[in-house]
Amino acid sequence: VIKPSNGWYSKVDKDTGEVEEKKYRFADTNTKSFWSEILTQPSFHEFIEKKYCIATGDIVAKDVDDAGA
């Protein structure tokens, strides 16, 4: 979602970068129908996972941990 002009919002296709022609007022973006299309896209899920993923491996290398002990 971008703000192409003051007081208006538009949806953007994350894969192509194409901006939807339809513009929405702020109040119109606060609806289930506006967000459900965005939140159900697999590309949105992938973006969120990559952006906010916490590492699952060791934070400190094993050899550094052994040398300090």
The first five atom37 places (N, CA, C, CB, O) and aatype in JSON, in Angstrom:
{
  "aatype": [19, 9, 11, 14, 15, 2, 7, 17, 18, 15, 11, 19, 3, 11, 3, 16, 7, 6, 19, 6, 6, 11, 11, 18, 1, 13, 0, 3, 16, 2, 16, 11, 15, 13, 17, 15, 6, 9, 10, 16, 5, 14, 15, 13, 8, 6, 13, 9, 6, 11, 11, 18, 4, 9, 0, 16, 7, 3, 9, 19, 0, 11, 3, 19, 3, 3, 0, 7, 0],
  "atom_mask": [
    [1, 1, 1, 1, 1],
    [1, 1, 1, 1, 1],
    [1, 1, 1, 1, 1],
    [1, 1, 1, 1, 1],
    [1, 1, 1, 1, 1],
    [1, 1, 1, 1, 1],
    [1, 1, 1, 0, 1],
    [1, 1, 1, 1, 1],
    [1, 1, 1, 1, 1],
    [1, 1, 1, 1, 1],
    [1, 1, 1, 1, 1],
    [1, 1, 1, 1, 1],
    [1, 1, 1, 1, 1],
    [1, 1, 1, 1, 1],
    [1, 1, 1, 1, 1],
    [1, 1, 1, 1, 1],
    [1, 1, 1, 0, 1],
    [1, 1, 1, 1, 1],
    [1, 1, 1, 1, 1],
    [1, 1, 1, 1, 1],
    [1, 1, 1, 1, 1],
    [1, 1, 1, 1, 1],
    [1, 1, 1, 1, 1],
    [1, 1, 1, 1, 1],
    [1, 1, 1, 1, 1],
    [1, 1, 1, 1, 1],
    [1, 1, 1, 1, 1],
    [1, 1, 1, 1, 1],
    [1, 1, 1, 1, 1],
    [1, 1, 1, 1, 1],
    [1, 1, 1, 1, 1],
    [1, 1, 1, 1, 1],
    [1, 1, 1, 1, 1],
    [1, 1, 1, 1, 1],
    [1, 1, 1, 1, 1],
    [1, 1, 1, 1, 1],
    [1, 1, 1, 1, 1],
    [1, 1, 1, 1, 1],
    [1, 1, 1, 1, 1],
    [1, 1, 1, 1, 1],
    [1, 1, 1, 1, 1],
    [1, 1, 1, 1, 1],
    [1, 1, 1, 1, 1],
    [1, 1, 1, 1, 1],
    [1, 1, 1, 1, 1],
    [1, 1, 1, 1, 1],
    [1, 1, 1, 1, 1],
    [1, 1, 1, 1, 1],
    [1, 1, 1, 1, 1],
    [1, 1, 1, 1, 1],
    [1, 1, 1, 1, 1],
    [1, 1, 1, 1, 1],
    [1, 1, 1, 1, 1],
    [1, 1, 1, 1, 1],
    [1, 1, 1, 1, 1],
    [1, 1, 1, 1, 1],
    [1, 1, 1, 0, 1],
    [1, 1, 1, 1, 1],
    [1, 1, 1, 1, 1],
    [1, 1, 1, 1, 1],
    [1, 1, 1, 1, 1],
    [1, 1, 1, 1, 1],
    [1, 1, 1, 1, 1],
    [1, 1, 1, 1, 1],
    [1, 1, 1, 1, 1],
    [1, 1, 1, 1, 1],
    [1, 1, 1, 1, 1],
    [1, 1, 1, 0, 1],
    [1, 1, 1, 1, 1]
  ],
  "atom_positions": [
    [[0.85, -1.17, 0.0], [0.0, 0.0, 0.0], [0.9, 1.24, 0.0], [-0.97, -0.01, 1.23], [1.84, 1.34, 0.79]],
    [[0.61, 2.16, -0.9], [1.36, 3.41, -0.96], [0.39, 4.58, -0.85], [2.18, 3.5, -2.28], [-0.83, 4.42, -0.94]],
    [[0.95, 5.76, -0.65], [0.17, 6.99, -0.57], [0.58, 7.86, -1.77], [0.41, 7.74, 0.82], [1.48, 8.69, -1.66]],
    [[-0.1, 7.68, -2.92], [0.29, 8.39, -4.14], [0.0, 9.89, -4.1], [-0.41, 7.78, -5.31], [0.66, 10.67, -4.8]],
    [[-0.96, 10.28, -3.3], [-1.26, 11.71, -3.15], [-1.85, 11.92, -1.76], [-2.25, 12.21, -4.27], [-2.31, 10.98, -1.12]],
    [[-1.84, 13.15, -1.31], [-2.29, 13.46, 0.04], [-3.73, 13.02, 0.26], [-2.15, 14.96, 0.3], [-4.64, 13.44, -0.45]],
    [[-3.92, 12.16, 1.26], [-5.27, 11.71, 1.61], [-5.75, 10.5, 0.84], [0.0, 0.0, 0.0], [-6.88, 10.04, 1.07]],
    [[-4.94, 9.95, -0.05], [-5.35, 8.81, -0.87], [-4.32, 7.69, -0.77], [-5.54, 9.23, -2.34], [-3.13, 7.94, -0.61]],
    [[-4.81, 6.45, -0.87], [-3.95, 5.26, -0.79], [-4.27, 4.34, -1.97], [-4.15, 4.52, 0.56], [-5.4, 4.3, -2.45]],
    [[-3.25, 3.61, -2.42], [-3.43, 2.65, -3.51], [-2.7, 1.36, -3.17], [-2.92, 3.23, -4.84], [-1.71, 1.36, -2.44]],
    [[-3.2, 0.27, -3.71], [-2.55, -1.02, -3.55], [-1.47, -1.16, -4.62], [-3.58, -2.19, -3.65], [-1.59, -0.63, -5.73]],
    [[-0.4, -1.88, -4.26], [0.7, -2.12, -5.19], [0.92, -3.62, -5.3], [2.0, -1.39, -4.73], [0.94, -4.32, -4.29]],
    [[1.09, -4.11, -6.52], [1.44, -5.51, -6.72], [2.9, -5.67, -6.36], [1.15, -5.98, -8.19], [3.77, -5.14, -7.05]],
    [[3.2, -6.4, -5.3], [4.56, -6.55, -4.8], [5.48, -7.2, -5.82], [4.56, -7.37, -3.51], [6.67, -6.87, -5.89]],
    [[4.96, -8.12, -6.62], [5.77, -8.84, -7.6], [6.15, -7.98, -8.8], [5.05, -10.07, -8.07], [7.28, -8.04, -9.29]],
    [[5.2, -7.16, -9.28], [5.46, -6.38, -10.48], [5.73, -4.9, -10.2], [4.28, -6.49, -11.41], [6.29, -4.21, -11.05]],
    [[5.35, -4.42, -9.02], [5.51, -3.01, -8.69], [4.42, -2.13, -9.28], [0.0, 0.0, 0.0], [4.45, -0.91, -9.14]],
    [[3.45, -2.76, -9.93], [2.36, -2.03, -10.57], [1.41, -1.46, -9.53], [1.6, -2.94, -11.55], [0.97, -2.17, -8.62]],
    [[1.09, -0.18, -9.65], [0.18, 0.5, -8.73], [-1.24, 0.4, -9.28], [0.59, 2.0, -8.52], [-1.49, 0.72, -10.45]],
    [[-2.16, -0.05, -8.45], [-3.56, -0.16, -8.84], [-4.1, 1.24, -9.11], [-4.4, -0.88, -7.74], [-3.77, 2.19, -8.39]],
    [[-4.93, 1.38, -10.13], [-5.48, 2.69, -10.48], [-6.46, 3.22, -9.44], [-6.17, 2.62, -11.82], [-6.54, 4.42, -9.21]],
    [[-7.21, 2.31, -8.81], [-8.21, 2.72, -7.84], [-7.52, 3.31, -6.61], [-9.11, 1.53, -7.45], [-6.54, 2.76, -6.11]],
    [[-8.04, 4.43, -6.13], [-7.53, 5.08, -4.93], [-8.56, 4.97, -3.82], [-7.17, 6.56, -5.21], [-9.77, 4.98, -4.07]],
    [[-8.07, 4.87, -2.6], [-8.92, 4.71, -1.43], [-8.65, 5.82, -0.42], [-8.7, 3.34, -0.78], [-7.51, 6.22, -0.22]],
    [[-9.69, 6.32, 0.21], [-9.54, 7.22, 1.35], [-9.1, 6.4, 2.54], [-10.86, 7.99, 1.66], [-9.3, 5.19, 2.56]],
    [[-8.5, 7.04, 3.56], [-8.01, 6.33, 4.73], [-9.11, 5.47, 5.36], [-7.46, 7.31, 5.75], [-8.86, 4.31, 5.7]],
    [[-10.29, 6.02, 5.51], [-11.4, 5.28, 6.13], [-11.74, 4.02, 5.33], [-12.65, 6.18, 6.24], [-12.16, 3.01, 5.91]],
    [[-11.56, 4.06, 4.03], [-11.85, 2.9, 3.19], [-10.79, 1.81, 3.32], [-11.96, 3.33, 1.74], [-11.04, 0.66, 2.95]],
    [[-9.6, 2.16, 3.83], [-8.56, 1.15, 4.02], [-8.74, 0.38, 5.32], [-7.18, 1.8, 4.0], [-8.1, -0.65, 5.53]],
    [[-9.6, 0.85, 6.17], [-9.83, 0.21, 7.46], [-10.99, -0.77, 7.38], [-10.09, 1.27, 8.54], [-11.91, -0.75, 8.2]],
    [[-10.93, -1.65, 6.36], [-11.98, -2.63, 6.15], [-11.39, -4.01, 5.89], [-12.89, -2.21, 4.99], [-10.26, -4.13, 5.43]],
    [[-12.17, -5.02, 6.19], [-11.72, -6.4, 5.94], [-11.53, -6.63, 4.45], [-12.74, -7.41, 6.51], [-10.57, -7.29, 4.06]],
    [[-12.4, -6.12, 3.64], [-12.3, -6.36, 2.19], [-11.03, -5.75, 1.6], [-13.53, -5.8, 1.48], [-10.45, -6.31, 0.68]],
    [[-10.6, -4.6, 2.12], [-9.37, -3.97, 1.62], [-8.16, -4.83, 1.95], [-9.2, -2.55, 2.22], [-7.33, -5.09, 1.08]],
    [[-8.04, -5.26, 3.2], [-6.84, -5.96, 3.66], [-6.84, -7.46, 3.37], [-6.67, -5.76, 5.12], [-5.76, -8.04, 3.25]],
    [[-7.99, -8.11, 3.25], [-8.01, -9.56, 3.07], [-7.29, -9.98, 1.79], [-9.44, -10.07, 3.04], [-6.59, -11.0, 1.78]],
    [[-7.44, -9.22, 0.73], [-6.75, -9.54, -0.53], [-5.23, -9.47, -0.35], [-7.19, -8.57, -1.65], [-4.5, -10.3, -0.9]],
    [[-4.76, -8.5, 0.4], [-3.33, -8.33, 0.64], [-2.81, -9.42, 1.57], [-3.03, -6.94, 1.23], [-1.8, -10.07, 1.28]],
    [[-3.49, -9.63, 2.68], [-3.01, -10.53, 3.71], [-3.06, -12.01, 3.32], [-3.81, -10.33, 4.96], [-2.4, -12.83, 3.96]],
    [[-3.81, -12.36, 2.31], [-3.91, -13.76, 1.89], [-2.95, -14.11, 0.76], [-5.32, -14.06, 1.48], [-2.89, -15.28, 0.36]],
    [[-2.22, -13.17, 0.23], [-1.29, -13.44, -0.86], [-0.04, -14.15, -0.33], [-0.89, -12.14, -1.57], [0.54, -13.72, 0.67]],
    [[0.38, -15.24, -0.98], [1.59, -15.94, -0.56], [2.83, -15.04, -0.56], [1.84, -17.14, -1.46], [3.71, -15.2, 0.3]],
    [[2.92, -14.11, -1.49], [4.09, -13.22, -1.54], [4.14, -12.32, -0.3], [4.06, -12.35, -2.81], [5.23, -11.96, 0.15]],
    [[2.99, -11.96, 0.26], [2.96, -11.17, 1.49], [3.48, -11.99, 2.66], [1.54, -10.68, 1.78], [4.24, -11.5, 3.49]],
    [[3.06, -13.25, 2.73], [3.53, -14.14, 3.79], [5.04, -14.33, 3.72], [2.81, -15.51, 3.71], [5.72, -14.31, 4.74]],
    [[5.57, -14.51, 2.51], [7.01, -14.67, 2.33], [7.76, -13.41, 2.76], [7.34, -15.02, 0.86], [8.79, -13.49, 3.42]],
    [[7.24, -12.25, 2.38], [7.87, -10.98, 2.75], [7.94, -10.83, 4.27], [7.09, -9.81, 2.14], [8.99, -10.47, 4.8]],
    [[6.84, -11.1, 4.96], [6.8, -10.97, 6.41], [7.76, -11.95, 7.07], [5.37, -11.19, 6.93], [8.46, -11.6, 8.02]],
    [[7.79, -13.17, 6.56], [8.68, -14.18, 7.14], [10.14, -13.77, 6.99], [8.45, -15.54, 6.48], [10.92, -13.9, 7.93]],
    [[10.52, -13.28, 5.82], [11.91, -12.86, 5.58], [12.26, -11.61, 6.39], [12.15, -12.59, 4.09], [13.36, -11.51, 6.94]],
    [[11.34, -10.69, 6.48], [11.58, -9.41, 7.15], [11.72, -9.58, 8.67], [10.46, -8.44, 6.84], [12.55, -8.93, 9.29]],
    [[10.9, -10.45, 9.26], [10.85, -10.53, 10.71], [11.29, -11.88, 11.27], [9.46, -10.24, 11.16], [11.0, -12.19, 12.43]],
    [[11.98, -12.68, 10.48], [12.42, -13.99, 10.92], [13.53, -13.86, 11.96], [12.91, -14.82, 9.72], [14.42, -13.02, 11.84]],
    [[13.46, -14.7, 12.97], [14.5, -14.77, 13.98], [15.38, -15.95, 13.63], [13.9, -14.9, 15.44], [14.88, -17.01, 13.25]],
    [[16.68, -15.78, 13.74], [17.62, -16.85, 13.4], [17.34, -18.09, 14.22], [19.07, -16.39, 13.61], [17.0, -18.01, 15.4]],
    [[17.47, -19.25, 13.58], [17.24, -20.51, 14.28], [18.54, -21.23, 14.6], [16.33, -21.41, 13.46], [18.54, -22.22, 15.32]],
    [[19.65, -20.74, 14.05], [20.94, -21.37, 14.31], [21.61, -20.77, 15.53], [0.0, 0.0, 0.0], [21.04, -19.91, 16.2]],
    [[22.84, -21.23, 15.81], [23.61, -20.69, 16.91], [23.97, -19.24, 16.66], [24.87, -21.52, 17.14], [24.39, -18.88, 15.56]],
    [[23.81, -18.42, 17.65], [24.16, -17.0, 17.53], [25.68, -16.82, 17.64], [23.44, -16.17, 18.63], [26.26, -16.0, 16.93]],
    [[26.3, -17.58, 18.52], [27.73, -17.53, 18.7], [28.32, -18.81, 18.13], [28.11, -17.33, 20.2], [27.82, -19.91, 18.39]],
    [[29.39, -18.68, 17.36], [30.01, -19.86, 16.77], [30.51, -20.8, 17.86], [31.17, -19.46, 15.85], [30.94, -20.36, 18.92]],
    [[30.45, -22.09, 17.59], [30.84, -23.12, 18.55], [32.28, -22.95, 19.01], [30.65, -24.51, 17.94], [32.56, -23.07, 20.21]],
    [[33.22, -22.68, 18.08], [34.63, -22.57, 18.44], [34.9, -21.37, 19.33], [35.49, -22.49, 17.19], [35.78, -21.42, 20.18]],
    [[34.15, -20.28, 19.15], [34.31, -19.11, 20.01], [33.79, -19.43, 21.4], [33.56, -17.89, 19.43], [34.38, -19.02, 22.4]],
    [[32.68, -20.17, 21.46], [32.1, -20.55, 22.74], [33.04, -21.47, 23.53], [30.75, -21.23, 22.52], [33.2, -21.31, 24.74]],
    [[33.67, -22.43, 22.84], [34.6, -23.36, 23.5], [35.86, -22.65, 23.98], [34.98, -24.49, 22.54], [36.38, -22.99, 25.04]],
    [[36.36, -21.69, 23.23], [37.6, -20.99, 23.6], [37.39, -20.12, 24.83], [38.1, -20.13, 22.44], [38.32, -19.94, 25.62]],
    [[36.21, -19.59, 25.0], [35.93, -18.72, 26.12], [35.62, -19.47, 27.41], [0.0, 0.0, 0.0], [35.64, -18.87, 28.48]],
    [[35.35, -20.75, 27.31], [34.94, -21.52, 28.5], [36.11, -22.04, 29.29], [34.07, -22.67, 28.1], [35.92, -22.71, 30.31]]
  ]
}
